[in-house]
mmCIF file of C-alpha atoms in Angstrom:
data_model
loop_
_atom_site.group_PDB
_atom_site.id
_atom_site.type_symbol
_atom_site.label_atom_id
_atom_site.label_comp_id
_atom_site.label_asym_id
_atom_site.label_seq_id
_atom_site.Cartn_x
_atom_site.Cartn_y
_atom_site.Cartn_z
ATOM 1 C CA UNK A 1 99.497 104.041 120.080
ATOM 2 C CA UNK A 2 102.192 102.327 122.134
ATOM 3 C CA UNK A 3 103.529 103.440 125.534
ATOM 4 C CA UNK A 4 106.446 101.897 127.352
ATOM 5 C CA UNK A 5 108.536 102.556 130.423
ATOM 6 C CA UNK A 6 111.629 100.883 131.764
ATOM 7 C CA UNK A 7 114.356 100.816 134.367
ATOM 8 C CA UNK A 8 117.966 99.797 133.781
ATOM 9 C CA UNK A 9 120.756 99.210 136.258
ATOM 10 C CA UNK A 10 124.112 97.611 135.550
ATOM 11 C CA UNK A 11 127.832 97.907 134.931
ATOM 12 C CA UNK A 12 129.938 98.346 131.823
ATOM 13 C CA UNK A 13 133.665 98.084 131.264
ATOM 14 C CA UNK A 14 135.526 99.510 128.292
ATOM 15 C CA UNK A 15 138.866 97.947 127.467
ATOM 16 C CA UNK A 16 141.207 100.606 126.108
ATOM 17 C CA UNK A 17 144.146 102.679 127.314
ATOM 18 C CA UNK A 18 142.541 103.944 130.515
ATOM 19 C CA UNK A 19 140.179 101.004 131.180
ATOM 20 C CA UNK A 20 137.140 102.786 132.713
ATOM 21 C CA UNK A 21 134.287 101.004 134.420
ATOM 22 C CA UNK A 22 130.847 102.540 134.848
ATOM 23 C CA UNK A 23 127.888 101.662 137.047
ATOM 24 C CA UNK A 24 124.668 103.132 135.707
ATOM 25 C CA UNK A 25 121.063 103.431 136.834
ATOM 26 C CA UNK A 26 118.242 105.091 134.936
ATOM 27 C CA UNK A 27 114.643 105.182 133.784
ATOM 28 C CA UNK A 28 113.113 105.853 130.398
ATOM 29 C CA UNK A 29 109.735 106.491 128.769
ATOM 30 C CA UNK A 30 108.713 105.744 125.192
ATOM 31 C CA UNK A 31 105.649 106.541 123.138
ATOM 32 C CA UNK A 32 105.097 105.450 119.559
ATOM 33 C CA UNK A 33 102.631 105.533 116.759
ATOM 34 C CA UNK A 34 102.451 101.986 115.428
ATOM 35 C CA UNK A 35 101.077 100.659 112.142
ATOM 36 C CA UNK A 36 100.194 96.972 111.734
ATOM 37 C CA UNK A 37 99.566 94.969 108.608
ATOM 38 C CA UNK A 38 98.177 91.436 108.667
ATOM 39 C CA UNK A 39 100.368 89.034 106.673
ATOM 40 C CA UNK A 40 98.397 85.948 107.668
ATOM 41 C CA UNK A 41 96.613 84.736 110.801
ATOM 42 C CA UNK A 42 99.878 83.728 112.499
ATOM 43 C CA UNK A 43 102.176 86.652 111.533
ATOM 44 C CA UNK A 44 101.645 90.431 111.627
ATOM 45 C CA UNK A 45 104.093 93.029 110.263
ATOM 46 C CA UNK A 46 104.366 96.275 112.238
ATOM 47 C CA UNK A 47 106.350 99.519 112.123
ATOM 48 C CA UNK A 48 106.446 102.509 114.424
ATOM 49 C CA UNK A 49 108.207 105.675 115.502
ATOM 50 C CA UNK A 50 108.073 108.018 118.450
ATOM 51 C CA UNK A 51 109.872 109.988 121.168
ATOM 52 C CA UNK A 52 112.137 108.647 123.920
ATOM 53 C CA UNK A 53 113.136 110.438 127.138
ATOM 54 C CA UNK A 54 115.631 109.028 129.613
ATOM 55 C CA UNK A 55 117.221 110.067 132.913
ATOM 56 C CA UNK A 56 120.374 108.306 134.129
ATOM 57 C CA UNK A 57 123.144 108.529 136.717
ATOM 58 C CA UNK A 58 126.694 107.148 136.601
ATOM 59 C CA UNK A 59 129.501 106.262 138.990
ATOM 60 C CA UNK A 60 132.820 105.003 137.770
ATOM 61 C CA UNK A 61 136.562 104.874 137.937
ATOM 62 C CA UNK A 62 139.431 105.109 135.492
ATOM 63 C CA UNK A 63 143.057 104.002 135.437
ATOM 64 C CA UNK A 64 145.931 105.552 133.467
ATOM 65 C CA UNK A 65 149.243 103.705 133.379
ATOM 66 C CA UNK A 66 152.068 105.977 134.505
ATOM 67 C CA UNK A 67 155.398 105.257 132.821
ATOM 68 C CA UNK A 68 157.508 107.129 135.364
ATOM 69 C CA UNK A 69 155.695 108.055 138.592
ATOM 70 C CA UNK A 70 153.208 105.216 138.910
ATOM 71 C CA UNK A 71 149.639 104.765 137.776
ATOM 72 C CA UNK A 72 146.910 107.391 138.086
ATOM 73 C CA UNK A 73 143.472 106.350 139.237
ATOM 74 C CA UNK A 74 140.387 108.462 139.708
ATOM 75 C CA UNK A 75 136.659 108.300 140.240
ATOM 76 C CA UNK A 76 133.766 110.209 138.744
ATOM 77 C CA UNK A 77 130.064 110.618 139.398
ATOM 78 C CA UNK A 78 127.456 112.097 137.071
ATOM 79 C CA UNK A 79 123.832 112.444 138.146
ATOM 80 C CA UNK A 80 120.646 113.523 136.401
ATOM 81 C CA UNK A 81 121.857 113.018 132.834
ATOM 82 C CA UNK A 82 118.832 113.621 130.596
ATOM 83 C CA UNK A 83 118.504 112.538 126.964
ATOM 84 C CA UNK A 84 115.763 113.206 124.408
ATOM 85 C CA UNK A 85 115.462 111.266 121.201
ATOM 86 C CA UNK A 86 113.395 109.465 118.613
ATOM 87 C CA UNK A 87 113.087 105.757 117.890
ATOM 88 C CA UNK A 88 112.059 103.995 114.697
ATOM 89 C CA UNK A 89 111.394 100.278 114.528
ATOM 90 C CA UNK A 90 109.807 97.470 112.536
ATOM 91 C CA UNK A 91 109.286 93.778 113.025
ATOM 92 C CA UNK A 92 106.878 90.873 113.218
ATOM 93 C CA UNK A 93 104.377 89.527 115.753
ATOM 94 C CA UNK A 94 103.941 85.749 115.762
ATOM 95 C CA UNK A 95 100.821 84.406 117.512
ATOM 96 C CA UNK A 96 101.806 81.534 119.808
ATOM 97 C CA UNK A 97 98.429 80.915 121.451
ATOM 98 C CA UNK A 98 95.186 82.831 122.031
ATOM 99 C CA UNK A 99 96.702 85.282 124.538
ATOM 100 C CA UNK A 100 100.447 84.962 123.842
ATOM 101 C CA UNK A 101 102.589 86.362 121.050
ATOM 102 C CA UNK A 102 106.272 86.464 120.173
ATOM 103 C CA UNK A 103 107.559 89.853 118.941
ATOM 104 C CA UNK A 104 110.724 90.267 116.855
ATOM 105 C CA UNK A 105 111.822 93.929 116.628
ATOM 106 C CA UNK A 106 114.580 95.709 114.677
ATOM 107 C CA UNK A 107 115.132 99.197 116.102
ATOM 108 C CA UNK A 108 117.191 102.353 115.655
ATOM 109 C CA UNK A 109 117.213 105.115 118.234
ATOM 110 C CA UNK A 110 119.038 108.430 118.219
ATOM 111 C CA UNK A 111 119.061 111.275 120.668
ATOM 112 C CA UNK A 112 120.926 114.034 122.400
ATOM 113 C CA UNK A 113 122.123 114.382 125.980
ATOM 114 C CA UNK A 114 121.624 117.686 127.778
ATOM 115 C CA UNK A 115 124.934 117.433 129.692
ATOM 116 C CA UNK A 116 127.913 115.459 128.480
ATOM 117 C CA UNK A 117 130.552 115.777 131.185
ATOM 118 C CA UNK A 118 131.530 112.107 130.995
ATOM 119 C CA UNK A 119 131.661 109.658 128.101
ATOM 120 C CA UNK A 120 128.963 107.046 128.703
ATOM 121 C CA UNK A 121 129.030 103.581 127.206
ATOM 122 C CA UNK A 122 125.373 102.688 127.835
ATOM 123 C CA UNK A 123 122.401 105.024 128.213
ATOM 124 C CA UNK A 124 119.111 103.501 129.477
ATOM 125 C CA UNK A 125 116.430 103.565 126.792
ATOM 126 C CA UNK A 126 119.013 104.179 124.056
ATOM 127 C CA UNK A 127 121.429 101.276 124.500
ATOM 128 C CA UNK A 128 125.158 101.051 123.796
ATOM 129 C CA UNK A 129 126.422 104.027 121.831
ATOM 130 C CA UNK A 130 129.051 104.109 119.112
ATOM 131 C CA UNK A 131 132.409 105.141 120.593
ATOM 132 C CA UNK A 132 133.518 107.556 117.861
ATOM 133 C CA UNK A 133 130.469 109.822 118.136
ATOM 134 C CA UNK A 134 130.352 113.108 119.980
ATOM 135 C CA UNK A 135 129.419 112.387 123.583
ATOM 136 C CA UNK A 136 126.267 114.524 123.342
ATOM 137 C CA UNK A 137 124.884 112.495 120.433
ATOM 138 C CA UNK A 138 123.549 108.992 121.143
ATOM 139 C CA UNK A 139 122.867 106.417 118.433
ATOM 140 C CA UNK A 140 122.109 102.758 118.823
ATOM 141 C CA UNK A 141 120.496 99.975 116.860
ATOM 142 C CA UNK A 142 119.376 96.587 117.948
ATOM 143 C CA UNK A 143 117.304 93.479 117.717
ATOM 144 C CA UNK A 144 114.999 92.165 120.412
ATOM 145 C CA UNK A 145 112.839 89.112 120.893
ATOM 146 C CA UNK A 146 109.989 89.517 123.393
ATOM 147 C CA UNK A 147 107.094 87.440 124.675
ATOM 148 C CA UNK A 148 103.859 89.394 125.182
ATOM 149 C CA UNK A 149 100.625 88.492 126.933
ATOM 150 C CA UNK A 150 97.453 90.087 125.547
ATOM 151 C CA UNK A 151 95.321 91.707 128.263
ATOM 152 C CA UNK A 152 92.421 92.665 125.995
#
């Protein structure tokens, strides 16, 4: 069993017709059932799946170019956005030393937001979402490289 928690805070900027920027802050929790298979003493294959829950808030601004009466600018704020989802992943652990390992992970995560008043570019715990999807549906894939220290 694997448990994880995280915090994300940052800014995104989408370059299109209305050029919005978003500042986000959020926390997420993950749990997963993980299966490991020993390939050799230095490399272990693993795969897992489990639920993800995330809570995030956003502040941002947008800018529409006005052809006749000037540009239109506005601000928005969205708080307590909640998303539930599931993550599947696989990868390899490489033993570096007795207590250290390097973990390479390929992951896919999908979920659903409870309120979708604003289009978000990044959702903590889920990652960057595909622009063409419905704003309630979140989907992201990725690759990560992590260094772990074994406690036990």
